PDB file of C-alpha atoms in Angstrom:
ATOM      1  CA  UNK R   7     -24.933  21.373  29.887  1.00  0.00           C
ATOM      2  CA  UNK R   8     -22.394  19.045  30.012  1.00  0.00           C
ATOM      3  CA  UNK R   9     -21.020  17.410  33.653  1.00  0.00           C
ATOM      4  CA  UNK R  10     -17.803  19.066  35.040  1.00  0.00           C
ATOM      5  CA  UNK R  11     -15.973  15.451  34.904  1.00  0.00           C
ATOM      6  CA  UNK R  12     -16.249  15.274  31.216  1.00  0.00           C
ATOM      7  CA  UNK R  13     -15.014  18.353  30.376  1.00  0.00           C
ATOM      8  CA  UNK R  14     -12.162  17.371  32.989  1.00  0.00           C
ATOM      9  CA  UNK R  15     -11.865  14.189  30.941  1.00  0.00           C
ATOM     10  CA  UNK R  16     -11.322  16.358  27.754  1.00  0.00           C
ATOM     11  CA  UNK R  17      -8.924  18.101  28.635  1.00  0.00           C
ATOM     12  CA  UNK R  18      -6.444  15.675  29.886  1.00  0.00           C
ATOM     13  CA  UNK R  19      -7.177  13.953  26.964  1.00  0.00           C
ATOM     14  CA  UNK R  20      -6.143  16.980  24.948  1.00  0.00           C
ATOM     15  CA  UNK R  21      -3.422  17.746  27.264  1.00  0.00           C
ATOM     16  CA  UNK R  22      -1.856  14.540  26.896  1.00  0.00           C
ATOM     17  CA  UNK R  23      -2.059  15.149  22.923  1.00  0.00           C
ATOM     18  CA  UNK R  24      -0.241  18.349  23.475  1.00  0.00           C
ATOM     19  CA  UNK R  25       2.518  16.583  24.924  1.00  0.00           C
ATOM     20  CA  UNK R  26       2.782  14.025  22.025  1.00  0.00           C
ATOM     21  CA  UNK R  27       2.746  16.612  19.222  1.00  0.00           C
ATOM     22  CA  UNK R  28       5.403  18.505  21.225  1.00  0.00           C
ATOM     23  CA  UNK R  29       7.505  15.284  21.666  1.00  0.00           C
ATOM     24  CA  UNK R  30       7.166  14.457  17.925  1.00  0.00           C
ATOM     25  CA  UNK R  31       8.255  18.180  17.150  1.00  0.00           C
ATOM     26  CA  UNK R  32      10.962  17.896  18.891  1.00  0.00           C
ATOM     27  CA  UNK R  33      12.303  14.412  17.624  1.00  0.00           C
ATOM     28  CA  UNK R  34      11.248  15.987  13.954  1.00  0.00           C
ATOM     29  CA  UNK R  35      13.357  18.839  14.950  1.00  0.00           C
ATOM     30  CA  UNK R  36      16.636  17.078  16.423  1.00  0.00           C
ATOM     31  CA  UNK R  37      16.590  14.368  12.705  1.00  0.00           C
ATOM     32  CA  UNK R  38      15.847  17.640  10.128  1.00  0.00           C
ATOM     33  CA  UNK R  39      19.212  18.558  11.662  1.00  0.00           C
ATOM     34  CA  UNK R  40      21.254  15.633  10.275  1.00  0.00           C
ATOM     35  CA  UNK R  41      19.166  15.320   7.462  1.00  0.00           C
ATOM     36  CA  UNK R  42      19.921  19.330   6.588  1.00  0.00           C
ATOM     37  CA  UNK R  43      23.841  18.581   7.008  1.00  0.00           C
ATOM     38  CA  UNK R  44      23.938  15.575   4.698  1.00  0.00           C
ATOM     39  CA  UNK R  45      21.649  17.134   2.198  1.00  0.00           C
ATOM     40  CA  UNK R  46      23.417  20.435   2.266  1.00  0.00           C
ATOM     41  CA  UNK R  47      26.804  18.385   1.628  1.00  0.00           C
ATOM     42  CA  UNK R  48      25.155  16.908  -1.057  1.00  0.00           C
ATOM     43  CA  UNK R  49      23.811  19.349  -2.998  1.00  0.00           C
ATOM     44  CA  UNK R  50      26.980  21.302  -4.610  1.00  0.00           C
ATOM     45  CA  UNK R  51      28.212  17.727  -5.888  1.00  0.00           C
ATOM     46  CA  UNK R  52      24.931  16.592  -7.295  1.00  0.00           C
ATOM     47  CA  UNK R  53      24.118  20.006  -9.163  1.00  0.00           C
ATOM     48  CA  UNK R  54      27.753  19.854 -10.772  1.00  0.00           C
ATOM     49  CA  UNK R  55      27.994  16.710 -11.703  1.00  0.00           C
ATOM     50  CA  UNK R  56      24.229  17.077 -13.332  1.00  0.00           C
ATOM     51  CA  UNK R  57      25.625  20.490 -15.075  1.00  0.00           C
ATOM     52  CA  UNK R  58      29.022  18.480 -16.309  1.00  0.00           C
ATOM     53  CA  UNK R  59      27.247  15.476 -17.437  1.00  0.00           C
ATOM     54  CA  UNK R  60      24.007  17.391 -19.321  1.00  0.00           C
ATOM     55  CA  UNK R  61      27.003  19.252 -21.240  1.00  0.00           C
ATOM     56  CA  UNK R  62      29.031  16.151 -21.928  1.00  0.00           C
ATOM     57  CA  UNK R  63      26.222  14.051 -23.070  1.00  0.00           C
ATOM     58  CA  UNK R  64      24.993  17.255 -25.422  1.00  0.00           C
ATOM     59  CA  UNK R  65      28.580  17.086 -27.054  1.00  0.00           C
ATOM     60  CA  UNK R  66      28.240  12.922 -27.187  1.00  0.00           C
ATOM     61  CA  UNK R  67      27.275  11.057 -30.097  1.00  0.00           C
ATOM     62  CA  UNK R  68      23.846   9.174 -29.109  1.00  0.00           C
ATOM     63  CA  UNK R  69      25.109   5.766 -29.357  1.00  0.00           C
ATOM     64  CA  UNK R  70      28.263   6.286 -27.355  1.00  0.00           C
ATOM     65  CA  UNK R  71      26.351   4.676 -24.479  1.00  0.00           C
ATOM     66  CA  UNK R  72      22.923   3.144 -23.823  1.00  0.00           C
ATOM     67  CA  UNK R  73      22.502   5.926 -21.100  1.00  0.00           C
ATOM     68  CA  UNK R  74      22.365   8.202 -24.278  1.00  0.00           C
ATOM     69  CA  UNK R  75      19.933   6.752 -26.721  1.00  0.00           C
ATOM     70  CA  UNK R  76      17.158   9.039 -27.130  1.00  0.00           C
ATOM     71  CA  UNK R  77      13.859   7.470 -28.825  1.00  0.00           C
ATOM     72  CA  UNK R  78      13.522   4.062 -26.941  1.00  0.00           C
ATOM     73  CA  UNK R  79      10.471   1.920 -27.044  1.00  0.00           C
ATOM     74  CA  UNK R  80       8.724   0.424 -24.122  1.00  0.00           C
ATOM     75  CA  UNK R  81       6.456   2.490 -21.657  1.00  0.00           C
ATOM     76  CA  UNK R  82       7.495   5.205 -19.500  1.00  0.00           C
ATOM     77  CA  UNK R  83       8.679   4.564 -15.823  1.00  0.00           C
ATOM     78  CA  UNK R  84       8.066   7.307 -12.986  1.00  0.00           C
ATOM     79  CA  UNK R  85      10.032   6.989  -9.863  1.00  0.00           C
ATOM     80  CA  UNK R  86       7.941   8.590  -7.069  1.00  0.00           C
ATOM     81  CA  UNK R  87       9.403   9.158  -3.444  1.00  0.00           C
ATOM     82  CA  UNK R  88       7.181   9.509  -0.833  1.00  0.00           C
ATOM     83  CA  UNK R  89       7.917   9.089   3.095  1.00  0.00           C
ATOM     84  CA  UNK R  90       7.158   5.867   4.827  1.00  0.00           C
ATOM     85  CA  UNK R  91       5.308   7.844   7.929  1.00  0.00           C
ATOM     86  CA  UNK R  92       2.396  10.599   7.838  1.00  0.00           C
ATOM     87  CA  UNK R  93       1.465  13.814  10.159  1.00  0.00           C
ATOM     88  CA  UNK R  94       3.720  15.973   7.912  1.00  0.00           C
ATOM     89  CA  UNK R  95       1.128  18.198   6.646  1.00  0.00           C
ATOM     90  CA  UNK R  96       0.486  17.661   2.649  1.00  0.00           C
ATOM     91  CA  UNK R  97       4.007  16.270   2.472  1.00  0.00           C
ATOM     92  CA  UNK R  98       2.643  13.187   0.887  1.00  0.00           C
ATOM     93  CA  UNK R  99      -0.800  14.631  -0.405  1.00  0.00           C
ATOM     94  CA  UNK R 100       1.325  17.192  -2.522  1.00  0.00           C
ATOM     95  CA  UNK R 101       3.860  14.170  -3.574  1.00  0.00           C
ATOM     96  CA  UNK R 102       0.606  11.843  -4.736  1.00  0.00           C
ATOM     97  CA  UNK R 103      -1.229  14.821  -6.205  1.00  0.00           C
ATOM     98  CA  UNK R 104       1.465  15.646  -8.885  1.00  0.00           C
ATOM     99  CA  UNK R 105       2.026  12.145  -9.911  1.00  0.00           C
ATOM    100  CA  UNK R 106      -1.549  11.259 -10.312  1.00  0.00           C
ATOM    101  CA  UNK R 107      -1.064  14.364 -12.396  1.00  0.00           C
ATOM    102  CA  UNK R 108       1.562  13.152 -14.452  1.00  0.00           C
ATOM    103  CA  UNK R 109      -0.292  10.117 -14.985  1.00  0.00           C
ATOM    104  CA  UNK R 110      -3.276  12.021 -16.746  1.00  0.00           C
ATOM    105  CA  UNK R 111      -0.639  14.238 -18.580  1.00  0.00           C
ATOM    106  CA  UNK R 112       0.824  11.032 -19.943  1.00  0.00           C
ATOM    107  CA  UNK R 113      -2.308   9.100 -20.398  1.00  0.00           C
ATOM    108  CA  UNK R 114      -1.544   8.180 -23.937  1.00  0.00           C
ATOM    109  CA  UNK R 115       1.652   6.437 -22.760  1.00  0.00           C
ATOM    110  CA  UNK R 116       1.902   3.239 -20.833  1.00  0.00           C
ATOM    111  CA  UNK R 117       3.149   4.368 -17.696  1.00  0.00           C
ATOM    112  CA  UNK R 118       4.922   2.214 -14.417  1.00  0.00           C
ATOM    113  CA  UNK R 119       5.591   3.247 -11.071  1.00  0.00           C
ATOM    114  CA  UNK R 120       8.778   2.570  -8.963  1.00  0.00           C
ATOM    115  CA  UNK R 121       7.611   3.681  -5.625  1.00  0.00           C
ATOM    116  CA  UNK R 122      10.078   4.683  -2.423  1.00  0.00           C
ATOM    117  CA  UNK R 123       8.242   5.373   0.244  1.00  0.00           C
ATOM    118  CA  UNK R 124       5.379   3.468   2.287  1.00  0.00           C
ATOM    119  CA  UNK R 125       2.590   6.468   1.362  1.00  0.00           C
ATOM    120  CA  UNK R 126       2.965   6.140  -2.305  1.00  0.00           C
ATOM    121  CA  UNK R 127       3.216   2.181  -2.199  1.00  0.00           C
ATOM    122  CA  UNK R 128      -0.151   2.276  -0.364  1.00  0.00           C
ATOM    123  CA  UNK R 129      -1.967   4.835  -2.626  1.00  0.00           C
ATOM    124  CA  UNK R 130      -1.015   3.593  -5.584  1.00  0.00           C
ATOM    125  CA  UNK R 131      -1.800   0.122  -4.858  1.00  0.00           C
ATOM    126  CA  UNK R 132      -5.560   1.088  -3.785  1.00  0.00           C
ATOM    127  CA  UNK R 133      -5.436   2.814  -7.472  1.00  0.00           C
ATOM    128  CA  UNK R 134      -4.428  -0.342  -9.136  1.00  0.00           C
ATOM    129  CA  UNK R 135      -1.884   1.547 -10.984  1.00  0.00           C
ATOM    130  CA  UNK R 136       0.965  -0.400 -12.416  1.00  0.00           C
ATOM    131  CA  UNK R 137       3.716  -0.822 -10.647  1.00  0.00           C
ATOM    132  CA  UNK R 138       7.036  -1.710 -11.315  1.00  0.00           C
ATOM    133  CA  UNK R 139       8.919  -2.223  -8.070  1.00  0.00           C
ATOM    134  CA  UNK R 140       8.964  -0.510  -4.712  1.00  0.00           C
ATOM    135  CA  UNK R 141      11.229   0.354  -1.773  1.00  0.00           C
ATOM    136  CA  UNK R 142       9.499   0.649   1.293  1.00  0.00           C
ATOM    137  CA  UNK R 143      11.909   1.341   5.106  1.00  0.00           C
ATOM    138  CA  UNK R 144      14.560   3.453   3.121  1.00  0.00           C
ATOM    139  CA  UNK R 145      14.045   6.167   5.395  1.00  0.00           C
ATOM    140  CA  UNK R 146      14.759   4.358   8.676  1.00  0.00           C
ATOM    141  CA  UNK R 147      17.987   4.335   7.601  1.00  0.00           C
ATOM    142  CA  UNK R 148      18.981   6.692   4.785  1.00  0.00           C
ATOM    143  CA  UNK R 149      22.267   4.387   2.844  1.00  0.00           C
ATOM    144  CA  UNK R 150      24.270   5.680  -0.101  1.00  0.00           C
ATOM    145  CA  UNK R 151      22.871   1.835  -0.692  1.00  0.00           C
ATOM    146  CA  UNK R 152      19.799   2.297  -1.235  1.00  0.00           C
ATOM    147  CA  UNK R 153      20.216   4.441  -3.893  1.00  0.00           C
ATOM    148  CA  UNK R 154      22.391   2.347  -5.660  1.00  0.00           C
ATOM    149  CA  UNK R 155      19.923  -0.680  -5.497  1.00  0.00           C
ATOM    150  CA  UNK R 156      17.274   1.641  -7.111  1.00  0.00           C
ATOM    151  CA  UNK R 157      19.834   3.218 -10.027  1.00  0.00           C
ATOM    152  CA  UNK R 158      21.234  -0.191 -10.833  1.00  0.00           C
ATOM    153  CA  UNK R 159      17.607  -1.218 -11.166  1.00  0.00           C
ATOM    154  CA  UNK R 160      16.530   1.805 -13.660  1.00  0.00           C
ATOM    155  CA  UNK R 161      19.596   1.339 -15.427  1.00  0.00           C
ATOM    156  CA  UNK R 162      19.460  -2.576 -16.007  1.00  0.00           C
ATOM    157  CA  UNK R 163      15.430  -1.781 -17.414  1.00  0.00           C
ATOM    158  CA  UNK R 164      16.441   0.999 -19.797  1.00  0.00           C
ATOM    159  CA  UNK R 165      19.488  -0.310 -21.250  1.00  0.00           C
ATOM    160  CA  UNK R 166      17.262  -3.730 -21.793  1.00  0.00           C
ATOM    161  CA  UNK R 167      15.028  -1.791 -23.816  1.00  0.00           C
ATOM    162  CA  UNK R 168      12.127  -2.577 -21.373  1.00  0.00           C
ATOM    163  CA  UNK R 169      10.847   1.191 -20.919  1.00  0.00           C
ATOM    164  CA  UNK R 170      11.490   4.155 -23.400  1.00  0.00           C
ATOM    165  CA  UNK R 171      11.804   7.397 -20.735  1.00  0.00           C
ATOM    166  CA  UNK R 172      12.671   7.092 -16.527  1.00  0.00           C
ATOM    167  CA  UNK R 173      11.445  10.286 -14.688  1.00  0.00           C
ATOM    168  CA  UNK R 174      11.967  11.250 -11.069  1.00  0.00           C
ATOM    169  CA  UNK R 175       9.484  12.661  -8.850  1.00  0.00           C
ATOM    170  CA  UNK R 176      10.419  14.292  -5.353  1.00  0.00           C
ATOM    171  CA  UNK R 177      10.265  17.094  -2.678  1.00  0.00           C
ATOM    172  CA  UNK R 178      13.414  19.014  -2.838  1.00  0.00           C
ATOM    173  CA  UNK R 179      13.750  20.920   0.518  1.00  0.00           C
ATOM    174  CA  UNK R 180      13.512  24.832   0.309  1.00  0.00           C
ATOM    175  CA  UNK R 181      12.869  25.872   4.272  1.00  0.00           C
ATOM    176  CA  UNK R 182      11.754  24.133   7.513  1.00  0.00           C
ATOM    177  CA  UNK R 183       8.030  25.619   5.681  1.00  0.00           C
ATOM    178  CA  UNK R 184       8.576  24.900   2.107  1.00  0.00           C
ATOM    179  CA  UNK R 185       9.179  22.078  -0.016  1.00  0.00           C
ATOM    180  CA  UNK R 186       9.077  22.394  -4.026  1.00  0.00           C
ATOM    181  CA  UNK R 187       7.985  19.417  -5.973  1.00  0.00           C
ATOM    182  CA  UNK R 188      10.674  18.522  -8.959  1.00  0.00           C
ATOM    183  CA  UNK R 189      10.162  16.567 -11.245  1.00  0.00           C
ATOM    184  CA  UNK R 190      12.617  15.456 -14.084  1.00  0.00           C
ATOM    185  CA  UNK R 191      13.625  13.339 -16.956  1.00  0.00           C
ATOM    186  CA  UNK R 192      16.545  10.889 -15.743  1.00  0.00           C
ATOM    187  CA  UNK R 193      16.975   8.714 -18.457  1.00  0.00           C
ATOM    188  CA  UNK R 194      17.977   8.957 -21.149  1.00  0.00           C
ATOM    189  CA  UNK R 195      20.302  11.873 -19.524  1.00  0.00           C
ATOM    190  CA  UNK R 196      19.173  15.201 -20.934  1.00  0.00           C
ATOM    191  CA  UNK R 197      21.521  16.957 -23.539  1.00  0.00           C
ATOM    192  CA  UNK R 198      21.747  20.991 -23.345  1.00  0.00           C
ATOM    193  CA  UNK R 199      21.148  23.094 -27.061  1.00  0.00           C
ATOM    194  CA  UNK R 200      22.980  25.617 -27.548  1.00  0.00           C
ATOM    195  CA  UNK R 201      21.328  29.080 -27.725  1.00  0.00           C
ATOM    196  CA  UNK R 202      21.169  30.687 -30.782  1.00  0.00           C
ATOM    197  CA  UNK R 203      23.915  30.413 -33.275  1.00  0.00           C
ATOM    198  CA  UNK R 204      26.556  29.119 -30.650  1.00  0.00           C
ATOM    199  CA  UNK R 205      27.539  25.910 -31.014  1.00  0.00           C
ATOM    200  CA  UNK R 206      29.396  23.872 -28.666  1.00  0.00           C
ATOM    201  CA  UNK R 207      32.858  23.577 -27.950  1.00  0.00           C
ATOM    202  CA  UNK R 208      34.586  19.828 -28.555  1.00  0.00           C
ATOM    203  CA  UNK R 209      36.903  17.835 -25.728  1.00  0.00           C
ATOM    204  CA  UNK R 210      39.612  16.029 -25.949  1.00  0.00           C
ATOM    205  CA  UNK R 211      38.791  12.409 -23.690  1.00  0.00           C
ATOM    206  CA  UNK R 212      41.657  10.986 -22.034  1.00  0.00           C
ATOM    207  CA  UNK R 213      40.918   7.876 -21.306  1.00  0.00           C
ATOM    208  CA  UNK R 214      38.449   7.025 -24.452  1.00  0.00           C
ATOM    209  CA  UNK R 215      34.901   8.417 -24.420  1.00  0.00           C
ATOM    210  CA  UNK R 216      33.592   4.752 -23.893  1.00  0.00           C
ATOM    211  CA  UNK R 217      35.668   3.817 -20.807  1.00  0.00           C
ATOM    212  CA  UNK R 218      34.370   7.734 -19.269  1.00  0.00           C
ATOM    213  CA  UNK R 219      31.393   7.195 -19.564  1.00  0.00           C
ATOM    214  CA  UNK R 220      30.829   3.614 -18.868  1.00  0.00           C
ATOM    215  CA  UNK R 221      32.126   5.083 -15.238  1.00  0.00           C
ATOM    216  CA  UNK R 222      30.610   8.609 -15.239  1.00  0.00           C
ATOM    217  CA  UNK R 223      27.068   7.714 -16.665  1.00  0.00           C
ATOM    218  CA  UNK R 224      25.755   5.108 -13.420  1.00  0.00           C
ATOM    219  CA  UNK R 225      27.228   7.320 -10.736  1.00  0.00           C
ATOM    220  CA  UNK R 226      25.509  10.045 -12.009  1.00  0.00           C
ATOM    221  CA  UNK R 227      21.989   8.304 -11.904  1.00  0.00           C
ATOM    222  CA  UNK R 228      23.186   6.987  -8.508  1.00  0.00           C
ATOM    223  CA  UNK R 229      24.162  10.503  -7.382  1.00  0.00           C
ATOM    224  CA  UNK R 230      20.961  11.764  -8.976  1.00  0.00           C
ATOM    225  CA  UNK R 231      18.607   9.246  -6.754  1.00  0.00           C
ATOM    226  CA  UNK R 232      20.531   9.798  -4.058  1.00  0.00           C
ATOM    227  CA  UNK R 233      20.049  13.576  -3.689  1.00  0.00           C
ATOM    228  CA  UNK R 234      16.474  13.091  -4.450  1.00  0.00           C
ATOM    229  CA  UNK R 235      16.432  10.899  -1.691  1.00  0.00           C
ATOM    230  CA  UNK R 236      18.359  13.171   1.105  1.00  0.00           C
ATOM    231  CA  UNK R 237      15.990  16.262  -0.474  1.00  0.00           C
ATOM    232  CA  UNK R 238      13.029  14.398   0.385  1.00  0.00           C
ATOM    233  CA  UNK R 239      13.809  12.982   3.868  1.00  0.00           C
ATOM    234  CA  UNK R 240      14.644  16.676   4.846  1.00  0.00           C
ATOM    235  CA  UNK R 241      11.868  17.825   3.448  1.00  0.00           C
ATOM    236  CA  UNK R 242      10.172  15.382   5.145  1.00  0.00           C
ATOM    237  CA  UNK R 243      11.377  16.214   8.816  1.00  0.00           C
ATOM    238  CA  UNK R 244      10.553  19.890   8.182  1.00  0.00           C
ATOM    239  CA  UNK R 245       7.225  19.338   7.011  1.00  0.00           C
ATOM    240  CA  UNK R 246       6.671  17.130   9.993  1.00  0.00           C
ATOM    241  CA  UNK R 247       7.998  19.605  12.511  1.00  0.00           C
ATOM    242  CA  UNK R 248       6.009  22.206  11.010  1.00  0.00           C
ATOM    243  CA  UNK R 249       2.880  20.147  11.387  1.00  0.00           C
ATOM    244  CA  UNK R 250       3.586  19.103  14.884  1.00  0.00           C
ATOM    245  CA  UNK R 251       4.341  22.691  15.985  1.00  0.00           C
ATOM    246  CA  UNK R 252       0.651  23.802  14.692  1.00  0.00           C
ATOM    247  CA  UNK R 253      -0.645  20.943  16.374  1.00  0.00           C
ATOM    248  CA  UNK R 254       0.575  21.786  19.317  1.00  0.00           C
ATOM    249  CA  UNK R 255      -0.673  24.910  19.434  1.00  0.00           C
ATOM    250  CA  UNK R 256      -3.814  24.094  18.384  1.00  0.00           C
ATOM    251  CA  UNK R 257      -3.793  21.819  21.099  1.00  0.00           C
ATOM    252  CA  UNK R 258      -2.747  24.145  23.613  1.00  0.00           C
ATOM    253  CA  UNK R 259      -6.243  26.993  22.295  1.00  0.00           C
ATOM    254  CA  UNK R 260      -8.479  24.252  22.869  1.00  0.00           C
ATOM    255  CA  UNK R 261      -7.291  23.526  26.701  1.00  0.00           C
ATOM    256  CA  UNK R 262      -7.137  27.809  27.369  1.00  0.00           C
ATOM    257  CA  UNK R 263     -10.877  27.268  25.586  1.00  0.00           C
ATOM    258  CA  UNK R 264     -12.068  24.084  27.509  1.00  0.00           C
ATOM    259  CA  UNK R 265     -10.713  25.628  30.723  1.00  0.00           C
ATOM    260  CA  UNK R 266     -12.495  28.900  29.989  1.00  0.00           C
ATOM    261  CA  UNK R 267     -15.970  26.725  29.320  1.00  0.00           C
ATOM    262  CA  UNK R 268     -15.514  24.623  32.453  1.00  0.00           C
ATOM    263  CA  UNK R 269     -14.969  27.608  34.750  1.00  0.00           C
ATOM    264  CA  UNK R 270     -18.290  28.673  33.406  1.00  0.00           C
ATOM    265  CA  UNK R 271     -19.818  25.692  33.732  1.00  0.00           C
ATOM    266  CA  UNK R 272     -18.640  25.432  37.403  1.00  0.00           C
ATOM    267  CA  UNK R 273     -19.541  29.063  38.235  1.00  0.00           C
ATOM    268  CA  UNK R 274     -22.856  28.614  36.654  1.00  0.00           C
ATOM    269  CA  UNK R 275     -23.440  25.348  38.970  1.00  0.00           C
ATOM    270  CA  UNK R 276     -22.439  27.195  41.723  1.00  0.00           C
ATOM    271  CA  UNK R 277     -24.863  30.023  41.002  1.00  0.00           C
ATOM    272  CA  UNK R 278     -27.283  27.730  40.834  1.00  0.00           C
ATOM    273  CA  UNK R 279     -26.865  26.344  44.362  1.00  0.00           C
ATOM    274  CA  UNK R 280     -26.825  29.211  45.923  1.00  0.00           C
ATOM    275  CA  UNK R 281     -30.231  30.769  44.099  1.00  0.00           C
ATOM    276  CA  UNK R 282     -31.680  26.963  45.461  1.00  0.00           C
ATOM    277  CA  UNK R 283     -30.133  28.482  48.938  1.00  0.00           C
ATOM    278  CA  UNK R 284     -31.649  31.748  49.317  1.00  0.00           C
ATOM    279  CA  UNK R 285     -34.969  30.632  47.299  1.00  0.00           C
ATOM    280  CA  UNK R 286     -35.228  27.783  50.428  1.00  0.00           C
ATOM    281  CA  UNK R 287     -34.533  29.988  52.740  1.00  0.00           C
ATOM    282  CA  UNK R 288     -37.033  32.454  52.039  1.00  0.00           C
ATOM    283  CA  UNK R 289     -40.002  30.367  51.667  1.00  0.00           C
ATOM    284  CA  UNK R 290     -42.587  30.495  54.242  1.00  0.00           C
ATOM    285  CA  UNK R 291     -42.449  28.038  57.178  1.00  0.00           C
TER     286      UNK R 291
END
């Protein structure tokens, strides 16, 4: 049976655990709500301009822009964000799992890794996977910035002809409990078919097709990025919250249970002294 001042020991050290998860649930709690506001604000713009350019580009002849060309040689690049922190559940897990699945799906192809996020830069390293470039401290800070550094980047290594197909790979933010993985071809930018026998309706550009899309066609892969971005790191904060809440609780059951075992310990102790008591007492003089 184990000495009263150990158990004692155990449960301050639990105790002062409980605190720390509770601390860290709160601070996760107090950052999901800026990271929900700018996400939210986000989101609309992102989704239309993704539903405006998908339609433009399927009414687009393919060489009207190097953002277009469908076919390209080179290997495949897969942009994977991941957070730069853990104790957010299977945040990352989930993130690394369906990448590594990718990877095997895509086997055939010569595959490279841009990597946001500490957690992925550190897996995939002790895989020996190959990887392109990586971002690592984005999330300290969330910038419009960094976004653009990584687009400008994709962009400058698919209109060079240096990979053929640029996916992204994210959580996109559902509840404080649920994050769905998404993952989607970027480049070259997807064109829509019509269903059936419809066929698509022709614009008139004003200015010239060129000159609209030499603007439109990098702000949407910087727009695109940068929601992925803001979906993650609110993801991230919820999954984090959520994980420090269970903790906490968890934390708090093994105290009531600890307590419970130490008042039995103590009771059974002090039992036991008084049995030594009465047993002395009674013996003959």
């Amino acid at each position: 049976m184990p000495a009263l001042i150990d158990i004692r020991r155990r449960i301050r050290s639990v105790r002062s655990t409980e605190q720390i998860t509770k601390a860290m649930k709160m601070v996760s709690a107090a950052k999901l709500r800026r990271a929900q506001e700018a996400m939210f604000a986000a989101r609309p713009y992102a989704h239309r301009m993704e539903q405006v350019l998908h339609s433009l580009a399927s009414r687009a002849e393919a060489e009207g822009h190097p953002l277009l060309r469908e076919g390209g040689d080179g290997p495949m690049v897969l942009l994977v964000v991941t957070a730069d922190k853990g104790l957010c559940g299977g945040f990352n897990a989930n993130i690394i799992r369906a990448a590594s699945r990718f990877l095997e799906k895509h086997a055939a192809a010569d595959v490279e890794l841009i990597l946001a996020g500490r957690k992925g830069r550190d897996f995939f390293r002790r895989q020996r996977q190959t990887i392109r470039a990586e971002h690592v401290g984005l999330f300290q800070r969330l910038r419009y910035e960094s976004a653009q550094t990584i687009a400008h980047e994709l962009i400058a290594t698919f209109t060079q002809g240096q990979c053929g197909e640029v996916h992204l790979l994210y959580n996109e933010f559902k509840s404080v409990i649920q994050q769905r993985i998404v993952v989607k071809r970027l480049l070259p930018i997807p064109r829509l078919k019509p269903e059936g026998h419809e066929a698509f309706a022709g614009y008139l550009y004003e200015p010239e097709p060129a000159a609209i899309f030499e603007r439109l066609l990098p702000k949407y892969v910087e727009v695109q990025i940068w929601h992925a971005l803001l979906e993650s790191a609110a993801a991230e904060h919820g999954a984090r919250m959520t994980a420090m809440d269970a903790a906490t609780n968890n934390a708090a059951d093994m105290i009531d249970r600890l307590t419970l075992y130490m008042n039995k310990v103590r009771q059974a102790s002090i039992t036991k002294e008084i049995i030594e008591v009465v047993s002395g007492a009674g013996a003959p003089r």
